[in-house]
Amino acid sequence: MLYPRESETREVRSLDGIWNFVRSDQANPTQGVRDEWYAKELSKSRPTIPMPVPASYNDITTDNLRDHVGTVWYDRKFFVPRSWAKDQRIWLRFGSVHYEAYVWINGQKVVKHEMGHLPFEAEVTDLLNYGAENRITVMCDNALIQTTVPQGRITEVPNDGGMTIVQSYTFDFFNYAGIHRSVHLYTTPRTFIEEVEVTTNLSKDATVGEVFYSVSVNGSAANEADNVLHVQANLYDKEGKLVANATSDGKLGGKLQVNPVKPWWPYLMHPEPGYLYQLEIKLLATNDELLDVYRLKVGIRTLSWNSQQFLINGKPVYFRGFGRHEDADIRGKGLDNALMVRDFNLLKWIGANAYRTSHYPYSEESMQFADEHGIMIIDECPSVDTENYSQELLGKHKSSLEQLIHRDRNHPSVVMWSIANEPRTASVSADSYFELVANFTRSLDKTRPITAAIAVPNTQDKAGRSLDIISFNRYNAWYSNAGRLDMVTQNVIDEAIAWNKRYNKPIIMSEYGADTLEGLHMQPAYVWSEEFQTEVFSRHFKAFDELRKKGWFIGEFVWNFADFKTAQTYTRVGGNKKGVFTRARQPKAAAHLLRKRYFALGRDLDQCSFPDDLFTYIADLIS
Ligand code: GCB
């Protein structure tokens, strides 16, 4: 699914802003559908409150909306210009609604979509009033059950007022809900470019680049026998200079050759990381009439992997990064450009070259930003703590990957697919389940390796054989041997070796860390203190350096980039505090240590230079 972009043939309009909002009674979640709240303004059925879009609704009000389970309703009015009525099609697109969304335009049902964090759209051409006001209504249901992705449980339990509905889940982040990303209306011509798929290649000496593109078209002109649609593809460099072009005769695809090429490199692996070309796709009719134009950024790079290494443009990669969350005060998981740009500034400040989109797909805007900044992404689908395997779950899990790959396959920053986080892979049924999920993923994209972040002991795991790269999560000195800094290094080394021995595949430590309360200091180090987090990291670094010598250990990912909100439990003080940065995105003490390590690795492995302020002056005696 293409990101909505303006061009000489397309217009994009945002429907972001303040919408009207109603929560259903928890005990009666389908009442709004039965009573047809969508048939008129919401305020005619119930008192409404203002609600920002995009944002999670949970932390906006001062009452218990935070813990609401079930359906909520949004509506707003918008104007459609008269000019849009002429010879074009109008699409309504949501970047993400969590978890299940039902959408009506002017009281007519438009689309239903299940699964948070992924875009969906529908054509609304025939439902709109042109040159007049329109109304959009959205019902959103946050309930998670055993066959949703991710899974949860709904139970009815007694409380002081009688009975109440409780949502529980095993994953460790707050189940924020609502219209999380932007809502757009956009126009396309009657016959338009529906999909563009791009893959790239480099010559052995990395001087010549190839861009393979294939286009699919939607619209009646595509079906007219005497109309041979063709595509003109132009590739421009960063300065806007045309560097390659091609016209396909009848075939809606082809190849562009760039000589000399500037490959896409990760941050700190090259002086000019994240180099992007602009690919312009023009859809033309037989008589060369221009039907549609779509432009997207393209990075030219190769990926390869074997039982020891992961390589980009033929050069081995050592990942140094984070598991993250889309999470912030007040807005929850709502898209926030200020936060996104701040986060990338921090990623670059600390010298990271990668992150995993734990534990769900992140915004399209952040994927574009990662392309531009050369940050590599392990792109994770929303399956977390996967268990109680069933056919229905498998279908939805596969669907989440299909939607993710269609959304993200053209991003050079996406270097790996993660098909689950901490699935319960010790069970017998995990074996065939993950074989099916992995093979399905491979059938959609053979150009990227597949991983999953596994936490069961390697002796019990049944999924690793289906993966290309093994990632493991482990919390030495925290969940095991809490406080024992002397029980980290050797355990990490032993476990990584055991994973590699068992599967003969490259190994990543995808999570390690310790909860740390900002401002709590204790010497000697004690759990939850800043000193403890720093020490835990340092003990891991020692293990990683031993492991790096073995040739198959390819990356270290701290858990977590920043503190984030979780469900309420006695193990979480205001949320998960394993962040290297606070929730307000300020560094804890360990951030400075991690920064020194990531840049040291960058210099050693990729010959990057140190930032001037990496080491603070102490004395001439120390260099
Ligand atoms: C994990 C999970 C992550 C949690 C983390 C923790 O293994 O993958 O979602 O937040 O542990 O801090 O417990």
XYZ file of C-alpha atoms and ligand atoms in Angstrom:
636
model
C 0.000 0.000 0.000
C 1.547 3.280 -1.117
C 2.031 6.179 1.274
C -0.248 9.080 0.230
C 1.837 11.677 -1.611
C 0.947 14.702 -3.629
C 1.933 14.960 -7.274
C 0.651 16.704 -10.372
C -2.059 13.999 -10.511
C -2.822 13.561 -6.790
C -3.964 15.692 -3.889
C -3.673 14.781 -0.213
C -5.721 16.261 2.598
C -5.269 15.604 6.291
C -8.240 14.942 8.547
C -6.105 15.250 11.686
C -7.316 17.597 14.384
C -9.826 17.543 17.207
C -12.578 14.980 16.705
C -15.683 14.311 18.805
C -15.471 11.276 21.059
C -17.821 8.989 22.936
C -17.042 5.920 24.977
C -19.550 3.082 24.963
C -20.705 1.504 28.177
C -18.272 -1.274 28.912
C -21.121 -3.666 29.581
C -22.806 -2.779 26.300
C -20.099 -2.379 23.644
C -22.344 -2.994 20.619
C -25.093 -0.559 21.615
C -23.800 2.139 19.245
C -24.027 -0.213 16.286
C -27.518 -1.415 17.238
C -28.710 2.145 17.783
C -26.952 3.351 14.597
C -24.912 6.130 16.187
C -23.149 6.478 12.833
C -26.402 7.547 11.125
C -26.171 11.051 12.552
C -23.744 13.206 14.470
C -22.473 11.385 17.569
C -23.509 14.304 19.735
C -27.139 13.515 18.862
C -26.805 10.104 20.531
C -24.480 10.835 23.442
C -22.622 13.780 24.972
C -19.238 14.000 23.247
C -15.854 15.152 24.439
C -13.022 16.561 22.298
C -10.332 14.070 21.333
C -7.118 14.755 19.408
C -6.279 12.715 16.303
C -3.693 11.282 16.073
C -3.275 10.199 19.719
C -4.141 7.368 22.053
C -7.274 8.349 23.901
C -6.210 6.740 27.196
C -4.203 9.506 28.866
C -6.067 12.558 27.549
C -8.851 12.845 30.104
C -8.724 13.017 33.891
C -11.142 10.165 34.515
C -10.738 6.421 34.081
C -10.851 6.421 30.277
C -7.325 5.086 30.577
C -8.581 1.640 31.532
C -11.631 1.518 29.291
C -12.239 -1.852 27.643
C -14.294 -2.191 24.479
C -15.585 0.262 21.930
C -15.215 4.038 21.610
C -16.563 6.304 18.883
C -15.078 9.253 17.011
C -16.631 11.595 14.468
C -15.908 14.865 12.713
C -17.106 16.875 9.757
C -15.040 17.877 6.784
C -15.539 19.659 3.513
C -14.859 18.181 0.081
C -14.226 20.743 -2.648
C -16.390 20.790 -5.754
C -13.270 20.388 -7.894
C -12.775 16.853 -6.524
C -15.953 15.677 -8.244
C -14.306 15.724 -11.652
C -12.948 12.571 -13.108
C -11.004 11.253 -10.185
C -11.241 8.843 -7.294
C -11.108 9.662 -3.611
C -9.577 7.409 -0.963
C -9.777 7.481 2.786
C -6.667 6.206 4.521
C -5.822 5.535 8.159
C -2.177 5.173 9.212
C -3.216 3.061 12.216
C -6.198 2.513 14.461
C -5.742 0.196 17.411
C -7.154 -2.433 17.532
C -10.235 -2.927 15.399
C -11.817 -0.151 13.372
C -15.214 0.306 11.709
C -15.598 3.364 9.493
C -18.651 5.133 8.071
C -18.869 8.133 5.735
C -22.139 10.064 5.874
C -23.711 7.080 7.624
C -22.593 4.529 5.006
C -20.283 1.735 6.062
C -16.899 2.092 4.325
C -14.413 -0.322 5.785
C -13.611 -2.573 8.725
C -10.032 -3.334 9.648
C -8.547 -5.493 12.341
C -4.966 -5.006 13.623
C -3.280 -1.998 15.110
C -0.143 -0.300 13.784
C -0.898 -0.969 10.118
C -2.540 1.248 7.511
C -5.813 0.581 5.744
C -7.841 2.456 3.198
C -11.032 2.400 1.171
C -12.425 4.187 -1.819
C -15.070 6.741 -0.873
C -15.659 8.403 -4.261
C -19.349 7.501 -4.397
C -20.092 8.253 -0.756
C -18.945 11.862 -0.587
C -20.917 15.052 -0.985
C -18.886 17.271 -3.326
C -18.785 20.981 -2.658
C -20.491 20.219 0.630
C -19.993 19.021 4.163
C -19.391 15.350 5.024
C -19.180 13.330 8.210
C -16.773 10.554 9.118
C -17.542 8.192 12.018
C -15.122 5.644 13.453
C -15.773 2.940 16.015
C -12.640 1.522 17.604
C -12.501 -1.591 19.756
C -9.434 -2.208 21.927
C -10.445 -5.658 23.190
C -7.737 -8.287 22.809
C -8.608 -11.976 22.954
C -6.767 -15.217 22.243
C -7.222 -14.870 18.489
C -6.169 -11.242 18.104
C -2.608 -10.129 17.320
C -1.381 -9.455 19.949
C -3.294 -11.796 22.219
C -5.095 -10.913 25.446
C -7.964 -12.110 27.613
C -11.251 -10.535 28.575
C -12.838 -11.720 31.802
C -15.833 -10.664 33.816
C -14.990 -10.361 37.489
C -16.770 -9.062 40.575
C -15.997 -5.554 41.784
C -17.520 -3.257 44.401
C -20.339 -2.320 42.038
C -21.255 -5.869 40.918
C -19.413 -7.244 37.916
C -16.881 -5.620 35.609
C -14.946 -6.454 32.477
C -11.201 -6.766 32.790
C -8.681 -6.848 29.960
C -5.489 -8.711 30.743
C -2.440 -9.386 28.608
C 0.997 -10.813 29.204
C 2.986 -8.353 27.056
C 4.822 -5.590 28.848
C 3.536 -2.352 27.322
C 0.320 -0.470 27.847
C -2.479 -1.416 25.459
C -2.925 2.135 24.191
C -5.819 2.532 21.751
C -7.493 4.950 19.391
C -6.676 6.641 16.100
C -2.915 6.478 16.473
C -1.720 7.862 13.169
C -2.853 10.383 10.589
C -6.096 10.136 8.671
C -5.903 11.255 5.054
C -8.199 11.799 2.157
C -6.402 11.622 -1.140
C -7.270 11.692 -4.780
C -6.051 9.538 -7.624
C -6.878 9.628 -11.308
C -9.494 7.103 -12.487
C -6.708 4.791 -13.593
C -3.802 5.017 -11.235
C -0.598 3.509 -9.863
C -1.750 1.223 -7.075
C 1.472 -0.513 -6.059
C 5.144 -0.021 -6.743
C 7.646 -2.639 -5.728
C 11.321 -1.825 -5.815
C 14.362 -4.040 -5.315
C 17.957 -3.036 -5.853
C 21.309 -4.556 -6.652
C 24.943 -3.468 -6.800
C 27.795 -4.638 -8.972
C 30.554 -6.530 -7.122
C 32.774 -3.449 -6.978
C 29.769 -1.339 -5.852
C 30.145 1.123 -8.740
C 27.004 0.227 -10.704
C 23.559 0.126 -9.122
C 20.382 -1.454 -10.429
C 16.840 -0.563 -9.488
C 14.159 -3.085 -10.457
C 10.649 -1.694 -10.328
C 7.286 -3.208 -10.950
C 4.026 -1.338 -10.945
C 0.456 -2.471 -10.601
C -2.390 -0.395 -11.898
C -5.991 -0.013 -10.821
C -8.697 1.423 -13.056
C -10.753 0.907 -16.128
C -8.122 2.123 -18.603
C -6.072 -0.911 -17.624
C -8.782 -3.187 -19.013
C -9.373 -1.515 -22.371
C -8.110 -3.838 -25.087
C -6.670 -1.158 -27.354
C -5.029 0.771 -24.543
C -1.515 -0.434 -23.823
C -0.514 1.262 -20.613
C 3.150 1.785 -20.085
C 5.389 3.170 -17.427
C 8.140 5.709 -17.653
C 10.580 5.522 -14.758
C 13.016 8.322 -13.993
C 15.618 8.198 -11.271
C 16.997 11.428 -9.818
C 19.917 11.843 -7.446
C 19.875 14.036 -4.317
C 20.673 17.137 -6.353
C 17.706 16.458 -8.604
C 19.830 15.325 -11.561
C 18.350 12.619 -13.771
C 20.710 9.631 -13.495
C 18.698 6.887 -15.204
C 15.463 6.426 -17.056
C 13.548 3.711 -18.812
C 10.243 3.224 -20.568
C 8.515 -0.097 -20.392
C 6.555 -1.166 -23.422
C 3.395 -2.796 -22.216
C 5.169 -4.332 -19.253
C 4.637 -2.314 -16.124
C 8.124 -2.789 -14.826
C 11.760 -2.783 -15.687
C 15.265 -1.967 -14.613
C 17.229 1.249 -14.162
C 20.990 1.292 -14.135
C 22.972 3.911 -12.221
C 26.641 4.365 -13.005
C 28.368 5.532 -10.904
C 26.087 4.745 -7.984
C 26.011 6.084 -4.440
C 24.905 3.095 -2.371
C 22.702 3.351 0.718
C 24.854 2.844 3.812
C 23.932 2.708 7.487
C 24.824 5.538 9.829
C 28.534 5.553 10.775
C 29.379 2.867 8.189
C 30.051 5.511 5.551
C 30.669 9.281 5.482
C 27.431 9.779 3.509
C 24.884 7.401 5.094
C 21.266 7.071 4.025
C 21.780 8.187 0.424
C 18.428 8.221 -1.351
C 17.465 8.639 -4.972
C 14.018 9.723 -6.050
C 12.146 7.329 -8.297
C 9.483 8.969 -10.422
C 6.922 6.614 -11.913
C 4.748 7.957 -14.709
C 1.818 5.932 -15.927
C 1.059 6.628 -19.583
C -1.708 5.604 -21.986
C -1.108 4.365 -25.564
C -1.096 7.899 -26.893
C 1.424 8.896 -24.181
C -1.272 10.769 -22.289
C -0.048 11.124 -18.684
C -2.439 9.213 -16.390
C -0.681 9.270 -13.028
C 2.604 10.185 -11.333
C 3.947 8.754 -8.071
C 7.348 9.485 -6.547
C 9.167 7.570 -3.861
C 12.637 7.553 -2.337
C 14.882 4.630 -3.146
C 18.112 3.509 -1.487
C 20.339 1.230 -3.537
C 21.912 -1.512 -1.478
C 22.317 -5.250 -1.238
C 21.709 -7.541 1.728
C 23.139 -11.010 2.138
C 23.580 -13.472 4.971
C 25.021 -16.873 5.710
C 25.542 -19.040 8.786
C 27.993 -16.525 10.268
C 27.321 -13.052 8.994
C 24.875 -10.459 7.825
C 26.268 -8.176 5.124
C 25.202 -4.904 3.607
C 26.774 -3.985 0.249
C 29.121 -6.919 0.835
C 30.382 -5.558 4.168
C 29.684 -7.421 7.449
C 27.327 -5.549 9.770
C 27.554 -5.411 13.543
C 24.258 -4.112 14.906
C 24.429 -1.716 17.839
C 21.064 -0.449 18.839
C 17.892 -0.680 20.826
C 14.551 -2.250 21.296
C 12.136 0.664 21.391
C 8.489 1.599 21.826
C 6.227 4.175 20.313
C 5.292 5.663 23.641
C 5.096 9.084 25.247
C 3.410 11.030 27.940
C -0.178 12.136 27.204
C -0.235 11.081 23.533
C 0.552 7.410 24.237
C 1.209 5.791 20.875
C -0.042 8.736 18.839
C 2.218 9.911 16.030
C 4.208 12.949 17.120
C 6.760 14.462 14.767
C 8.568 16.364 17.535
C 9.110 13.129 19.441
C 10.173 11.246 16.331
C 12.801 13.814 15.403
C 14.054 13.998 18.992
C 14.381 10.203 19.086
C 16.430 10.137 15.907
C 18.660 12.897 17.252
C 19.259 10.769 20.341
C 19.881 7.616 18.288
C 22.543 9.457 16.311
C 23.982 11.158 19.388
C 24.492 7.783 21.029
C 25.995 6.204 17.913
C 23.335 3.527 17.349
C 22.992 2.142 13.857
C 19.826 0.072 14.306
C 16.644 -0.599 16.237
C 13.946 -3.221 16.341
C 10.366 -2.018 16.028
C 9.506 -3.927 19.183
C 6.732 -5.089 19.345
C 4.681 -3.865 16.365
C 5.127 -1.867 13.164
C 6.103 1.776 13.745
C 4.781 4.759 11.833
C 5.434 5.087 8.119
C 6.877 8.520 8.789
C 9.509 6.997 11.080
C 10.390 4.398 8.441
C 10.996 7.186 5.929
C 13.099 9.006 8.496
C 15.177 5.887 9.122
C 15.824 5.603 5.376
C 17.102 9.162 5.316
C 19.306 8.808 8.375
C 20.725 5.386 7.632
C 19.265 3.687 10.694
C 18.751 -0.041 10.069
C 15.471 -1.525 11.151
C 14.491 -4.979 12.268
C 10.842 -4.699 11.367
C 8.604 -6.594 13.793
C 4.996 -7.621 13.299
C 2.571 -7.201 16.243
C 2.823 -10.802 17.462
C 4.136 -10.776 21.024
C 4.187 -13.537 23.645
C 2.503 -15.717 21.019
C 0.819 -18.783 22.534
C -2.245 -21.021 22.297
C -1.590 -21.591 18.638
C -4.679 -21.953 16.475
C -5.591 -21.799 12.789
C -7.376 -18.517 13.348
C -4.360 -17.001 15.072
C -2.083 -18.266 12.313
C -4.269 -16.599 9.687
C -4.116 -13.254 11.457
C -0.421 -13.553 12.225
C 0.245 -14.164 8.517
C -2.024 -11.288 7.605
C -0.063 -8.968 9.904
C 3.124 -9.915 8.067
C 1.516 -9.548 4.671
C 0.287 -6.052 5.539
C 3.657 -5.149 7.040
C 5.676 -6.351 4.069
C 3.403 -4.592 1.591
C 3.789 -1.411 3.569
C 7.543 -1.544 4.205
C 9.214 -3.609 1.465
C 10.578 -0.562 -0.403
C 12.438 0.874 2.590
C 16.208 0.443 2.378
C 16.351 0.815 6.173
C 14.366 -2.401 6.659
C 17.004 -5.105 6.766
C 15.219 -7.958 8.549
C 11.714 -9.146 9.408
C 10.993 -10.156 12.973
C 8.050 -12.542 13.005
C 7.437 -12.473 16.775
C 8.697 -11.346 20.147
C 9.098 -13.943 22.862
C 6.723 -16.481 21.361
C 6.153 -19.496 23.604
C 8.272 -21.681 21.380
C 8.820 -24.521 23.800
C 5.436 -26.021 22.958
C 5.158 -28.760 20.343
C 2.733 -26.792 18.199
C 5.209 -23.906 17.932
C 7.319 -26.061 15.621
C 4.996 -26.241 12.626
C 3.355 -22.898 13.440
C 6.599 -20.958 13.075
C 7.679 -22.990 10.083
C 4.455 -21.877 8.376
C 4.849 -18.243 9.455
C 8.502 -18.108 8.365
C 7.852 -19.780 5.014
C 4.946 -17.461 4.368
C 7.180 -14.459 5.113
C 9.863 -15.803 2.776
C 7.290 -16.304 0.040
C 6.546 -12.551 0.210
C 10.125 -11.325 0.435
C 13.238 -13.342 -0.282
C 15.554 -10.340 -0.079
C 15.607 -10.036 3.710
C 16.420 -12.536 6.459
C 13.883 -13.576 9.090
C 14.350 -13.513 12.819
C 12.290 -13.670 16.032
C 13.300 -12.528 19.508
C 13.229 -15.710 21.569
C 13.291 -16.020 25.342
C 12.685 -19.721 26.023
C 15.835 -21.708 26.873
C 17.627 -22.754 23.690
C 17.306 -26.418 24.614
C 13.518 -26.111 24.513
C 13.055 -23.814 21.523
C 11.235 -25.127 18.453
C 11.230 -22.035 16.219
C 14.916 -21.343 15.610
C 15.246 -23.916 12.836
C 12.800 -21.888 10.720
C 14.685 -18.588 11.123
C 17.710 -17.170 9.311
C 19.098 -15.238 12.264
C 18.567 -16.081 15.943
C 17.794 -13.232 18.323
C 17.552 -13.916 22.036
C 16.314 -11.817 24.981
C 17.792 -12.380 28.419
C 17.947 -10.378 31.643
C 20.983 -11.570 33.578
C 21.324 -9.829 36.963
C 17.691 -8.777 36.670
C 15.060 -11.473 36.132
C 17.681 -14.127 36.783
C 20.140 -13.644 39.653
C 18.815 -10.162 40.464
C 21.606 -7.862 41.626
C 24.395 -10.350 40.839
C 26.723 -8.403 38.589
C 29.191 -11.263 38.878
C 26.719 -13.537 37.081
C 26.346 -11.707 33.785
C 29.343 -12.014 31.482
C 29.879 -15.764 31.463
C 26.144 -16.494 31.290
C 25.756 -14.288 28.207
C 28.747 -15.904 26.530
C 27.529 -19.423 27.334
C 24.006 -18.787 26.142
C 25.042 -17.185 22.843
C 27.414 -20.076 22.174
C 24.652 -22.565 22.926
C 22.240 -20.879 20.476
C 24.902 -20.850 17.790
C 25.841 -24.487 18.415
C 22.248 -25.575 18.222
C 21.338 -23.777 14.990
C 24.600 -22.765 13.283
C 23.197 -19.325 12.476
C 24.237 -15.725 13.251
C 23.249 -14.653 16.768
C 21.978 -11.310 18.096
C 21.316 -10.406 21.715
C 18.072 -8.561 21.087
C 17.283 -7.550 24.687
C 19.244 -7.066 27.893
C 18.990 -4.381 30.566
C 17.848 -3.340 34.006
C 15.085 -1.108 35.359
C 16.586 2.172 36.516
C 14.932 4.956 38.412
C 16.379 8.226 37.154
C 18.184 10.025 39.964
C 18.542 6.975 42.209
C 22.238 6.591 43.000
C 23.850 3.882 45.060
C 27.481 2.929 45.436
C 28.165 0.043 45.389
C 25.616 -0.556 42.666
C 22.201 -1.761 43.792
C 19.204 -2.786 41.678
C 17.188 0.135 40.235
C 20.076 2.612 40.653
C 21.824 4.408 37.789
C 25.093 2.790 38.896
C 23.516 -0.645 38.532
C 22.304 -0.074 34.965
C 25.756 1.203 34.016
C 27.418 -1.859 35.544
C 24.956 -4.262 33.913
C 25.735 -2.759 30.522
C 29.475 -2.910 31.113
C 29.314 -6.626 32.076
C 27.415 -7.307 28.873
C 29.932 -5.373 26.781
C 32.650 -7.704 28.037
C 30.629 -10.709 26.940
C 29.857 -9.168 23.552
C 33.530 -8.494 22.872
C 34.384 -12.127 23.623
C 31.545 -13.244 21.383
C 32.481 -10.900 18.532
C 35.770 -12.782 18.187
C 33.815 -15.913 17.268
C 32.601 -14.434 13.994
C 28.888 -15.275 14.260
C 27.801 -12.816 16.940
C 26.361 -9.912 14.957
C 24.634 -7.489 17.266
C 23.682 -6.043 20.632
C 20.390 -4.316 21.368
C 19.736 -2.696 24.745
C 16.276 -2.929 26.217
C 15.032 -0.172 26.067
C 15.664 3.097 24.301
C 13.356 5.025 26.683
C 11.134 4.370 29.695
C 7.603 3.440 28.698
C 4.193 2.796 30.129
C 2.932 -0.672 30.991
C -0.139 -2.216 32.554
C -0.279 -1.715 36.323
C 1.692 -4.266 38.314
C 3.854 -4.207 41.428
C 7.008 -4.792 39.333
C 6.572 -1.551 37.402
C 7.082 1.833 39.048
C 5.208 4.216 36.752
C 5.946 1.832 33.877
C 8.981 -0.020 32.579
C 12.126 1.918 33.534
C 14.710 0.041 31.507
C 15.163 3.071 29.281
C 18.588 4.464 28.567
C 16.601 7.675 28.207
C 13.748 8.759 30.432
C 10.248 8.929 29.045
C 10.906 12.666 28.534
C 13.892 11.656 26.383
C 16.726 12.780 28.643
C 19.781 10.568 29.195
C 20.338 8.454 32.283
C 23.957 7.910 33.396
C 24.242 4.683 31.363
C 23.516 6.585 28.151
C 26.952 8.193 28.333
C 28.635 4.824 28.753
C 26.648 3.304 25.909
C 27.552 6.230 23.687
C 31.247 5.602 24.251
C 30.807 1.943 23.412
C 28.741 2.466 20.261
C 31.208 4.996 18.876
C 34.163 2.809 19.873
C 32.573 -0.045 17.921
C 31.902 2.324 15.039
C 35.524 3.376 14.920
C 36.882 -0.113 15.287
C 34.547 -1.806 12.804
C 33.530 0.931 10.411
C 36.276 3.559 10.752
C 33.909 6.328 11.833
C 35.350 9.260 13.737
C 34.546 10.213 17.319
C 32.338 13.208 18.063
C 34.334 16.014 19.742
C 32.414 15.770 22.999
C 32.643 11.989 23.426
C 35.294 12.215 26.139
C 35.316 15.021 28.662
C 38.690 16.343 29.703
C 39.928 14.959 32.994
C 43.728 15.510 33.174
C 46.745 15.350 30.862
C 47.656 12.231 32.734
C 44.847 10.244 31.124
C 44.468 9.800 27.386
C 11.046 -8.804 27.624
C 10.069 -8.316 26.625
C 9.841 -6.826 26.721
C 9.768 -6.405 28.176
C 11.082 -6.741 28.842
C 11.080 -6.377 30.329
O 11.617 -9.846 27.514
O 10.388 -8.671 25.306
O 8.650 -6.521 26.060
O 9.469 -5.062 28.342
O 11.308 -8.105 28.736
O 11.551 -5.320 30.674
O 10.579 -7.176 31.103
